[in-house]
CSV table of C-alpha atoms in Angstrom, one decimal:
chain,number,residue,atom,x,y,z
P,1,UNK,CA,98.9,100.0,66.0
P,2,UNK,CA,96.5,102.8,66.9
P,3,UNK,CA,94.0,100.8,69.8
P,4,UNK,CA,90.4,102.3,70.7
P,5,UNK,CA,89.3,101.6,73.5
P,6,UNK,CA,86.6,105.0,74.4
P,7,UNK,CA,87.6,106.3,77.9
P,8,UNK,CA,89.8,103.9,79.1
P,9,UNK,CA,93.5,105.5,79.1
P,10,UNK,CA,95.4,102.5,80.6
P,11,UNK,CA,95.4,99.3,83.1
P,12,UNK,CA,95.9,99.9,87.0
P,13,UNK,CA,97.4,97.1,89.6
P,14,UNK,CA,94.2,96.9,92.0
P,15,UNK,CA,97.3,95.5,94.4
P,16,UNK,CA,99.8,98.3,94.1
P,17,UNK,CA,98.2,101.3,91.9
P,18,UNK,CA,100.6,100.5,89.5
P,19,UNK,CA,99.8,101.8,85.9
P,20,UNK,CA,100.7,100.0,82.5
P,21,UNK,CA,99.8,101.1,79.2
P,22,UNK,CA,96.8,99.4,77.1
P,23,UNK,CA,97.6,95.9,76.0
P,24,UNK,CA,97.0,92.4,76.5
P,25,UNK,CA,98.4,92.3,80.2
P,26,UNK,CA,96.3,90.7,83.1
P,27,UNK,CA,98.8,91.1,86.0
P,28,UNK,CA,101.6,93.6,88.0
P,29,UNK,CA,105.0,93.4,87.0
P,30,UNK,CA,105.8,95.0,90.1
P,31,UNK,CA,103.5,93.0,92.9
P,32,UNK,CA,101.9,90.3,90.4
P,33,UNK,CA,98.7,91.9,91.4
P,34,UNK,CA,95.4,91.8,88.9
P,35,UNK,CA,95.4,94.6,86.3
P,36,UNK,CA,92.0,96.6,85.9
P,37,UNK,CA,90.9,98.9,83.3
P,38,UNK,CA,91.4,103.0,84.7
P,39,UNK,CA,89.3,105.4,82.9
P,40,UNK,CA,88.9,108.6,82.2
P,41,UNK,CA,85.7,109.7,81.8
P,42,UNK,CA,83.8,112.6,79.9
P,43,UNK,CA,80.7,113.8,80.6
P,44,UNK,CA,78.2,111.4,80.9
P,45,UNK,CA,74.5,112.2,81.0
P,46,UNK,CA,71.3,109.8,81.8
P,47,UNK,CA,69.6,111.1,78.6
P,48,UNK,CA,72.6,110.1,76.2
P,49,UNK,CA,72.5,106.5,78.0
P,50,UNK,CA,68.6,106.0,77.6
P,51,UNK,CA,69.3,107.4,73.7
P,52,UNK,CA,71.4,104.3,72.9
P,53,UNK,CA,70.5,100.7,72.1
P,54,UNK,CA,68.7,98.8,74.1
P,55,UNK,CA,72.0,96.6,74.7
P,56,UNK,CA,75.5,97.0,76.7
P,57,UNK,CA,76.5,99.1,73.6
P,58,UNK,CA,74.3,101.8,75.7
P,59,UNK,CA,77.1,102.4,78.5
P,60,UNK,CA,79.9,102.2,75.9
P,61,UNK,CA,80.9,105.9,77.3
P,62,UNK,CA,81.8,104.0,80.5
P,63,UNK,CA,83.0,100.7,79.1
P,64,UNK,CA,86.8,99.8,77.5
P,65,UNK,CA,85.4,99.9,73.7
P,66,UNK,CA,85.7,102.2,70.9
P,67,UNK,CA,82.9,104.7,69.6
P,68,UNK,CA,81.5,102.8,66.9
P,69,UNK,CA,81.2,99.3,68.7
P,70,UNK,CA,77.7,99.0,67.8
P,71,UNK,CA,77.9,99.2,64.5
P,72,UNK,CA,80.5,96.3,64.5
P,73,UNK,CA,79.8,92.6,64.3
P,74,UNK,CA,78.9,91.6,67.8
P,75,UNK,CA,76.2,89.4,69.7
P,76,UNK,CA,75.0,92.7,71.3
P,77,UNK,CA,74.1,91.1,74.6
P,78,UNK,CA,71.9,93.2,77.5
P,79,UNK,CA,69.4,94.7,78.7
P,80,UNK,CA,67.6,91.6,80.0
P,81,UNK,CA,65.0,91.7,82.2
P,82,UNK,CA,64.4,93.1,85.8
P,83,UNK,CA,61.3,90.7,86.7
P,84,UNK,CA,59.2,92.1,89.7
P,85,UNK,CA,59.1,89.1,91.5
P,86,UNK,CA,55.9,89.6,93.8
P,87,UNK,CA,55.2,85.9,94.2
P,88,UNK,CA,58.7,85.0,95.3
P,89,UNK,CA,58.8,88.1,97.5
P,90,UNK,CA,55.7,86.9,99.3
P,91,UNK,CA,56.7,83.4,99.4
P,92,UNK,CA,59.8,84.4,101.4
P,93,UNK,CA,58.5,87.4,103.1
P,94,UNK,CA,60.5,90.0,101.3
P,95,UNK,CA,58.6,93.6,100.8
P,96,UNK,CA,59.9,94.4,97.5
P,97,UNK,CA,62.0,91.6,95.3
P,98,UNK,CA,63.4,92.0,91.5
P,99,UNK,CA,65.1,89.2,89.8
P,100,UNK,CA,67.7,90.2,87.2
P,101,UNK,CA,67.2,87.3,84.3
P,102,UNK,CA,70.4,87.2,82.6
P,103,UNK,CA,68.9,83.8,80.6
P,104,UNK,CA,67.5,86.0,77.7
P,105,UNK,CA,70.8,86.9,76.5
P,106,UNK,CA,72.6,85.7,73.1
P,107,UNK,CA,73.9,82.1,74.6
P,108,UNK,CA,71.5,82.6,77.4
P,109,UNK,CA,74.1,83.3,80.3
P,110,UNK,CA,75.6,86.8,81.7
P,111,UNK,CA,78.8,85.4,79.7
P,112,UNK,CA,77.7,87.1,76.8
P,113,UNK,CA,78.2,90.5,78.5
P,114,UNK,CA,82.2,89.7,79.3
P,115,UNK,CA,82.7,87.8,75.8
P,116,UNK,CA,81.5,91.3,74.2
P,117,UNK,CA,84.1,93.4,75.9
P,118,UNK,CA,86.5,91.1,74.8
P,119,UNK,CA,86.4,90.7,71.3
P,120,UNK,CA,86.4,94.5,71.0
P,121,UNK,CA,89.9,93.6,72.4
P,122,UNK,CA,90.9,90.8,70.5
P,123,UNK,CA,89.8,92.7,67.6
P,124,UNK,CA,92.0,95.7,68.8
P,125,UNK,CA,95.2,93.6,69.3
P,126,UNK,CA,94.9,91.7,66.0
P,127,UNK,CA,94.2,88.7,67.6
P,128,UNK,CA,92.9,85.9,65.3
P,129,UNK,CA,91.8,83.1,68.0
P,130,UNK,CA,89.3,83.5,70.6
P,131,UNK,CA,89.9,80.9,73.6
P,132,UNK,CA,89.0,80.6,77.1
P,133,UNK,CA,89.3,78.3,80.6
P,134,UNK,CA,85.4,77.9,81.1
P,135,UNK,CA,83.0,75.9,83.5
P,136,UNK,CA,80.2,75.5,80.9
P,137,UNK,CA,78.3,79.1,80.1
P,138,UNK,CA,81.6,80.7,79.0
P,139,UNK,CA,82.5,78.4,76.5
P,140,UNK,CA,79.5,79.0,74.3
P,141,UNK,CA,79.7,82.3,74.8
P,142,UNK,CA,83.0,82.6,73.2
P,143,UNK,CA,82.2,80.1,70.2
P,144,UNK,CA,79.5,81.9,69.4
P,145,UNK,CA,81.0,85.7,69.7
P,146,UNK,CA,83.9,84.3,67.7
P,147,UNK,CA,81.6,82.9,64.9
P,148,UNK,CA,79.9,86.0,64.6
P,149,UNK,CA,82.7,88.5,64.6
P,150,UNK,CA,84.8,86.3,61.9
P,151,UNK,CA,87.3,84.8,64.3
P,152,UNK,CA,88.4,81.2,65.0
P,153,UNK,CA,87.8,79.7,68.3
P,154,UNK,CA,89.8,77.2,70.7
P,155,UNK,CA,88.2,77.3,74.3
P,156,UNK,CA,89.2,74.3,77.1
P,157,UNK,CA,86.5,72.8,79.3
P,158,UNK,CA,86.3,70.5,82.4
P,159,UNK,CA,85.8,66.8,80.5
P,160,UNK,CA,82.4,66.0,82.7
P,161,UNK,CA,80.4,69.1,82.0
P,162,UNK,CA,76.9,69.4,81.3
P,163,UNK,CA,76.2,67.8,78.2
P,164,UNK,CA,73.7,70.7,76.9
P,165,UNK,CA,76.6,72.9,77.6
P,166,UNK,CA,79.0,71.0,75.7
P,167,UNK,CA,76.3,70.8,72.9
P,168,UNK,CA,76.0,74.6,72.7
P,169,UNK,CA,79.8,75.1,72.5
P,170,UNK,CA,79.9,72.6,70.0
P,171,UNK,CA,76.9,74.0,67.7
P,172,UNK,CA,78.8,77.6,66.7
P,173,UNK,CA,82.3,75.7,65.3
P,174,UNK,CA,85.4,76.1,66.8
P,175,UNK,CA,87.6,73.5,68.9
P,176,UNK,CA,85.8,72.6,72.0
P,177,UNK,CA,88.7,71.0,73.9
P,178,UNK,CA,87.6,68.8,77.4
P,179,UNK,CA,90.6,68.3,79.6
P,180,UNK,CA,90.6,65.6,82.5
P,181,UNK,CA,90.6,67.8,85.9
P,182,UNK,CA,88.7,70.9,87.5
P,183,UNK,CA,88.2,73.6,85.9
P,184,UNK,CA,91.5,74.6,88.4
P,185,UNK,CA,93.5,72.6,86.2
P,186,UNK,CA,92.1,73.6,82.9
P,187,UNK,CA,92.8,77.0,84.3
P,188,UNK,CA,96.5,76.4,84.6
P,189,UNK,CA,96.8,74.4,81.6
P,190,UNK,CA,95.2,77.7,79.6
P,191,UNK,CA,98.1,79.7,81.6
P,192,UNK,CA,100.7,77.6,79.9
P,193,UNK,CA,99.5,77.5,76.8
P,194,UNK,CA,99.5,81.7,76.4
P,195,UNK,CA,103.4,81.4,76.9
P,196,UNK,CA,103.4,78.6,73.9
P,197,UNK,CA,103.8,79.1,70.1
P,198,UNK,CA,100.7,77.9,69.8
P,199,UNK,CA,99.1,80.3,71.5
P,200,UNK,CA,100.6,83.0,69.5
P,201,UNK,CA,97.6,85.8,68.5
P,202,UNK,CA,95.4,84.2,71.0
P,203,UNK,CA,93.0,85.8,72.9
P,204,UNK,CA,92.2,84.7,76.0
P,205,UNK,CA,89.0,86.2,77.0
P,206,UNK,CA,89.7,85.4,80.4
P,207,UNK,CA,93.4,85.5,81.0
P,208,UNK,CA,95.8,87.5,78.8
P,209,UNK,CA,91.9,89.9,77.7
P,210,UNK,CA,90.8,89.3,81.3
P,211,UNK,CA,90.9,93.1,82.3
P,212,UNK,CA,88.4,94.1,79.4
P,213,UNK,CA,86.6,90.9,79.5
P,214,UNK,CA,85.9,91.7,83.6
P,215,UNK,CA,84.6,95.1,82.7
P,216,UNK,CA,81.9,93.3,81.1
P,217,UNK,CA,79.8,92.7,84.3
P,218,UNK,CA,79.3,96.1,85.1
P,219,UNK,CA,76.7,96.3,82.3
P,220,UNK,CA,74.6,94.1,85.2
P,221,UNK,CA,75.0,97.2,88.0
P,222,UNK,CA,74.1,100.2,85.2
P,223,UNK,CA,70.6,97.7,83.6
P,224,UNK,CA,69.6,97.5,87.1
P,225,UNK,CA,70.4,100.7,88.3
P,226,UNK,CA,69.1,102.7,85.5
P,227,UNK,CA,65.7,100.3,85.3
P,228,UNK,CA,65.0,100.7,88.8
P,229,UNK,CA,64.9,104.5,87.8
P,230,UNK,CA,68.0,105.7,88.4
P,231,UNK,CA,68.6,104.5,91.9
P,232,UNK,CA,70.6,101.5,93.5
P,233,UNK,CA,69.0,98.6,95.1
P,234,UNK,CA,69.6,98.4,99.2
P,235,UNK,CA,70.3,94.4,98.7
P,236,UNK,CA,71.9,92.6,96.1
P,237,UNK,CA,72.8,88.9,95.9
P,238,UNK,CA,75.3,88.0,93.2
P,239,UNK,CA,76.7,84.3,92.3
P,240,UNK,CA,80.7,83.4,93.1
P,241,UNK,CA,82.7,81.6,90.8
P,242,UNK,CA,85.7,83.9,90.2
P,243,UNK,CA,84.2,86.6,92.0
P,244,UNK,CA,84.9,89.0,89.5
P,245,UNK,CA,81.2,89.7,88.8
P,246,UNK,CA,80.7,90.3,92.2
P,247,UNK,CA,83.3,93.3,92.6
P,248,UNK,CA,83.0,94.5,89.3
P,249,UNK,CA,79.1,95.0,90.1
P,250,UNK,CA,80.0,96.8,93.0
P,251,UNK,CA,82.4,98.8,90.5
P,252,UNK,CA,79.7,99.7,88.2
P,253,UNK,CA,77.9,100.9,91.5
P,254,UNK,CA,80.2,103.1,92.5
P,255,UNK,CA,81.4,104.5,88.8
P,256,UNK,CA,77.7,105.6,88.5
P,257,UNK,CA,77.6,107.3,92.1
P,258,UNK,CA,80.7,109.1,91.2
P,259,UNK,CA,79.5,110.5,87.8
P,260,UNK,CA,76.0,111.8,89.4
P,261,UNK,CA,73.9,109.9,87.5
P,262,UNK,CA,72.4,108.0,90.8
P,263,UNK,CA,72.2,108.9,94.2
P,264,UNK,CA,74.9,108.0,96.8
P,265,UNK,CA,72.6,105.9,98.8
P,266,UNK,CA,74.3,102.5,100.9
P,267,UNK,CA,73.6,99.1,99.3
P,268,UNK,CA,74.9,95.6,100.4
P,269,UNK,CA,76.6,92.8,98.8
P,270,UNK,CA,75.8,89.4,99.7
P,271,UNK,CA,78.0,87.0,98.1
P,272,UNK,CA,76.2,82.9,96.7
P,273,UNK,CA,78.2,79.4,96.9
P,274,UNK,CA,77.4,76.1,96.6
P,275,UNK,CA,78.1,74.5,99.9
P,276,UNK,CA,80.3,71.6,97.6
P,277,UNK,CA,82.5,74.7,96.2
P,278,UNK,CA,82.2,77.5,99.1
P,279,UNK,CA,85.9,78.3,100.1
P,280,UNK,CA,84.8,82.2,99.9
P,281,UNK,CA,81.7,81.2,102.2
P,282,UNK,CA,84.2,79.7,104.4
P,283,UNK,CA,86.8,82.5,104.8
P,284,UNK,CA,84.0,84.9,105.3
P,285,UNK,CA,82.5,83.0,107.8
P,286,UNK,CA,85.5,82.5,109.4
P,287,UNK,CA,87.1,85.9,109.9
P,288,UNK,CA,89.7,85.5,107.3
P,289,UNK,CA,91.2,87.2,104.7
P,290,UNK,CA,92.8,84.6,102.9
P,291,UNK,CA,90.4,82.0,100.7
P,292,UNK,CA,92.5,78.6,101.0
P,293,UNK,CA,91.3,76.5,97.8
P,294,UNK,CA,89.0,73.3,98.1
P,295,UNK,CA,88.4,70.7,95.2
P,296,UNK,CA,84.7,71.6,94.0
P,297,UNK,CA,82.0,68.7,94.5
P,298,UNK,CA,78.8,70.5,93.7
P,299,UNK,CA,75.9,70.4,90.7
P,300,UNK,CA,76.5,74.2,90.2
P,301,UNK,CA,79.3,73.2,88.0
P,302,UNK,CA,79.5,77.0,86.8
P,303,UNK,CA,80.5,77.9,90.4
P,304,UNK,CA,82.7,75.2,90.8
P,305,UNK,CA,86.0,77.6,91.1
P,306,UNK,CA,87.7,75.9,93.6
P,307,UNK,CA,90.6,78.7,93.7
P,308,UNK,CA,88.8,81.9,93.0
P,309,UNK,CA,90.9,84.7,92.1
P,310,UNK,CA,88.5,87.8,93.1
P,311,UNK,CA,87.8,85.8,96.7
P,312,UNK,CA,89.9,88.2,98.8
P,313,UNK,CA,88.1,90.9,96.8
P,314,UNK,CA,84.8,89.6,97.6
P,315,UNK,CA,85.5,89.3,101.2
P,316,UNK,CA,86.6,93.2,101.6
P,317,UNK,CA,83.6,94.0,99.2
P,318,UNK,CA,81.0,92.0,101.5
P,319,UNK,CA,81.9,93.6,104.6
P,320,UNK,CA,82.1,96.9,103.5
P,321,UNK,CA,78.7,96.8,102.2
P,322,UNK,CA,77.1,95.5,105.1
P,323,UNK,CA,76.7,92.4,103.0
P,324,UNK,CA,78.0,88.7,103.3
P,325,UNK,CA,78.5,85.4,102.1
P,326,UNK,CA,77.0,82.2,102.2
P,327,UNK,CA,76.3,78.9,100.9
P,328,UNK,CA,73.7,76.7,100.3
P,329,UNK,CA,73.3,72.5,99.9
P,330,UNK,CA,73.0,71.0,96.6
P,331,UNK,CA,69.2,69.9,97.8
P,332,UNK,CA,68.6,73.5,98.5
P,333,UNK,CA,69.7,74.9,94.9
P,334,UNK,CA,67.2,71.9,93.3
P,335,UNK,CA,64.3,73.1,95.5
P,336,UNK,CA,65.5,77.1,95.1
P,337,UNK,CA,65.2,76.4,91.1
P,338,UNK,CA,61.8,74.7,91.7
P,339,UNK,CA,60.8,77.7,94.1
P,340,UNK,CA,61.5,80.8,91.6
P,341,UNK,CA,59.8,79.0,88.5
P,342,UNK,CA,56.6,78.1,90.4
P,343,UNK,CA,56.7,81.6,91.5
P,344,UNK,CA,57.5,83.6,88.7
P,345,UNK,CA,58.1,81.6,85.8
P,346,UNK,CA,61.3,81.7,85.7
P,347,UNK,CA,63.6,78.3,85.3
P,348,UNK,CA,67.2,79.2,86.6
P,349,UNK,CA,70.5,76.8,86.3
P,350,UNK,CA,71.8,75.7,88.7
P,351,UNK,CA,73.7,79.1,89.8
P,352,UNK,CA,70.3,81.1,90.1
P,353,UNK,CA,69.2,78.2,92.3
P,354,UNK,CA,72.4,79.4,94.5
P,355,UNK,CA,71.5,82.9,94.4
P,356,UNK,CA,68.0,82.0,95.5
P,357,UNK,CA,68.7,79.7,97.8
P,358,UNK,CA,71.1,81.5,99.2
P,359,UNK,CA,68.3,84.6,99.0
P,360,UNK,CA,65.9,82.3,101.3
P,361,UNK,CA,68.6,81.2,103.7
P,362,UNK,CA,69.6,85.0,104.6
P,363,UNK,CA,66.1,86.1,105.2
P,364,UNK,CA,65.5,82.9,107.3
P,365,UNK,CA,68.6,83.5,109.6
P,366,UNK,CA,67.9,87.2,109.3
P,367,UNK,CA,70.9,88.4,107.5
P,368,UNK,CA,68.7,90.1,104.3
P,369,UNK,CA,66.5,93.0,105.7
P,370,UNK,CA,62.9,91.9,104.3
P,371,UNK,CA,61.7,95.4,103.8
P,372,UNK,CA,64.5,96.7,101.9
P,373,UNK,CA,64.5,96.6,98.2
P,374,UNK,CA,66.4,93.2,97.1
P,375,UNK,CA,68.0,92.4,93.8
P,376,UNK,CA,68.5,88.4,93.2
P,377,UNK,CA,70.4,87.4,90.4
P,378,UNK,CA,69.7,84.4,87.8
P,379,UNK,CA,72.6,84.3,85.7
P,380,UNK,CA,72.0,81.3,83.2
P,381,UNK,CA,68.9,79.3,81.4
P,382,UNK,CA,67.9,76.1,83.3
P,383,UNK,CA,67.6,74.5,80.3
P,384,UNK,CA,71.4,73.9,80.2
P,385,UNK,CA,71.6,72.1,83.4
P,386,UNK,CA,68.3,69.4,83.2
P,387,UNK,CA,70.3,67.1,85.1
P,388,UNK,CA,69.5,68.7,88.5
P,389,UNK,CA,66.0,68.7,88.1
P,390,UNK,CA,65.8,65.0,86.3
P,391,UNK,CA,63.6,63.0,89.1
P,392,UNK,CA,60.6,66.0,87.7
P,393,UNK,CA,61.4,64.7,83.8
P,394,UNK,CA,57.9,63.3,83.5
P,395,UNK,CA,54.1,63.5,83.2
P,396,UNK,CA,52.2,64.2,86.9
P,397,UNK,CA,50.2,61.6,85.2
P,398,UNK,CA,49.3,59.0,82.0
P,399,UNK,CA,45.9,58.6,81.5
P,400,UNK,CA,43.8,57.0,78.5
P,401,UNK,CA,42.3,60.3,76.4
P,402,UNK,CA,38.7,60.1,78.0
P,403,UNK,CA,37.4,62.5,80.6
P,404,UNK,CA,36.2,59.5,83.1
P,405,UNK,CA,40.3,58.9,83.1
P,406,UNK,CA,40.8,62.6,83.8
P,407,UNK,CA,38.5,62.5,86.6
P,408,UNK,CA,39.9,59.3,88.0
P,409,UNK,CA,43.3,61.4,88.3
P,410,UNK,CA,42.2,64.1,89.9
């Protein structure tokens, strides 16, 4: 089988360095470490980037795809907005504040970037199914990528999810498969299932595919590097579930430093929970190194990870940067959600009312530097979670259709 997969020459043991050739592996046969895509990369120029389509497909010269993945069926996800947020900047007394909305893509969630890298590698290892573990966002993501690129689709959810998430997954075909638990224990169940017969020619966009699918999320670092003008922001605050987004952004970040095409400048990290699922919060807090696992009780059911596999990762990634973590009540993500779309039109789920939460909490306790430029994220639509925000699900008023009513009312 002859695989393309552009300048990535093999997988590396983040753990150990160890190297493996290209395939469907996710972890170290020597330390059971993760496995990461290693590159080797040509030259790479900003003019060839800003040349390409105004989608991921423009950094395939530093993604795990082939040459011609943009001519191929795909949901071409990207390239979403940097909103100048000016109103939230003042509201919280920030100098210079951008939020990255990640709700315009395909399925309206950053999932769409990480589902993209992995059908390239389904399609690569003749895979026929596309599946996944997923908390909500993901599982639409891959029922829809799979419907578009002519591939069946079996993906395993938490049984109480969000019911507009559900709907979406439902909506593109496919199996939509709720199992009673956590997502922890969909998670394990999805583990077993790879070494079954029946999972034979499965792709597993975020197990057995997991180091493509990962490499997905440093799309977000090069879209907000390149459309701040070729420069890296001095604050970032990025969403926890897995934490892979989180270090892979800080991947992208340094890929870009190393191949000129921004200045070396320092940036921080600062890591989001919900304070129902925050055992990253809580190690970092703490001193630790080790995340010990907690049973998630939060509305920001696509952050409840309760075991999150990148949380050590995080941890050395937050103090490196200067950075941090923290967490923020469920009360707090309701009113952060209210807060950035009376500001800037914007409506968030409930993971950008995390980010921005957590966003006002660090400049309140002083964390966040309020004249340095900040980068929020908002990673989903908040049309998919309309539970949180229910209690607002009706009129300000109901009045008879006369003006003497209206003026009664106001």
């Amino acid at each position: 089988m002859s695989l393309e997969f552009g300048p990535a020459v093999g997988l590396s043991c983040r753990e150990c360095g160890a190297r493996y050739p290209l395939g469907p592996s996710f972890a170290c046969q020597e330390c059971f470490g993760p496995l990461e895509a290693a590159y080797e990369f040509g030259a790479v120029t900003r003019a060839a980037i800003e040349s390409g389509p105004p989608n991921i497909w423009r950094y395939r010269s530093l993604l795990p795809v082939p040459a011609d993945v943009a001519d191929k069926p795909n949901m071409n996800p990207g390239w979403t907005k940097l909103v100048r947020a000016g109103n939230l900047g003042r509201a919280l007394g920030i100098r210079s504040l951008h939020v990255k909305d990640d709700s315009g893509n395909p399925t309206h969630s950053f999932k769409d970037r990480v589902v993209a890298m992995a059908v390239e590698a389904a399609r690569n290892f003749g895979f026929h199914t596309l599946s996944c573990s997923s908390t909500g966002n993901l599982a639409g993501a891959v029922t829809a990528a799979a419907a578009r690129a002519g591939l069946e689709a079996c993906v395993f959810i938490p049984a109480d999810l969000e019911q507009a998430k559900i709907a979406m997954a439902r909506v593109f075909g496919g199996r939509l498969i709720g199992i009673e638990g956590t997502y922890d224990d969909v998670s394990r169940f999805c583990s077993e299932l790879i070494g079954d017969p029946l999972g034979d020619k499965w792709g597993f966009v975020n197990v057995n595919l997991r180091p493509y699918y990962a490499e997905g999320s440093k799309t977000l670092a090069y879209e907000i590097a390149e459309q701040l003008g070729w420069r890296l922001p001095e604050q970032i605050i990025v969403p926890i579930a897995s934490g892979s987004q989180l270090t892979k952004i800080d991947k992208g970040f340094k890929e870009l430093v190393a191949l000129g095409l921004v200045e070396d400048t320092p940036y921080k990290i600062f890591g989001a929970q919900a304070a129902g699922c925050s055992p990253v919060s809580t190690a970092y807090k703490a001193g630790h190194d080790v995340v010990q696992p907690v049973r998630p009780d939060t509305i920001a059911k696509s952050l409840a990870i309760g075991n999150p596999a990148d949380g050590p990762y995080v941890l050395d990634i937050a103090r490196r940067t200067g950075g941090g973590v923290e967490d923020v009540t469920d009360d707090e993500i309701v009113a952060a959600i209210k807060l950035l779309a009376s500001t800037e039109g914007v409506f968030a789920e409930t993971a950008g009312g995390v980010t921005v939460g957590v966003l006002k909490k660090l400049t309140e306790t002083g964390q966040l530097d309020p004249e340095a430029e900040t980068v929020v994220l908002n990673t989903g639509d908040g049309l998919k979670t309309l539970d949180a925000i229910s209690g607002d699900a009706a009129p300000t008023a109901v009045i008879r259709p006369s003006l003497d009513a209206f003026r009664a009312t106001v």
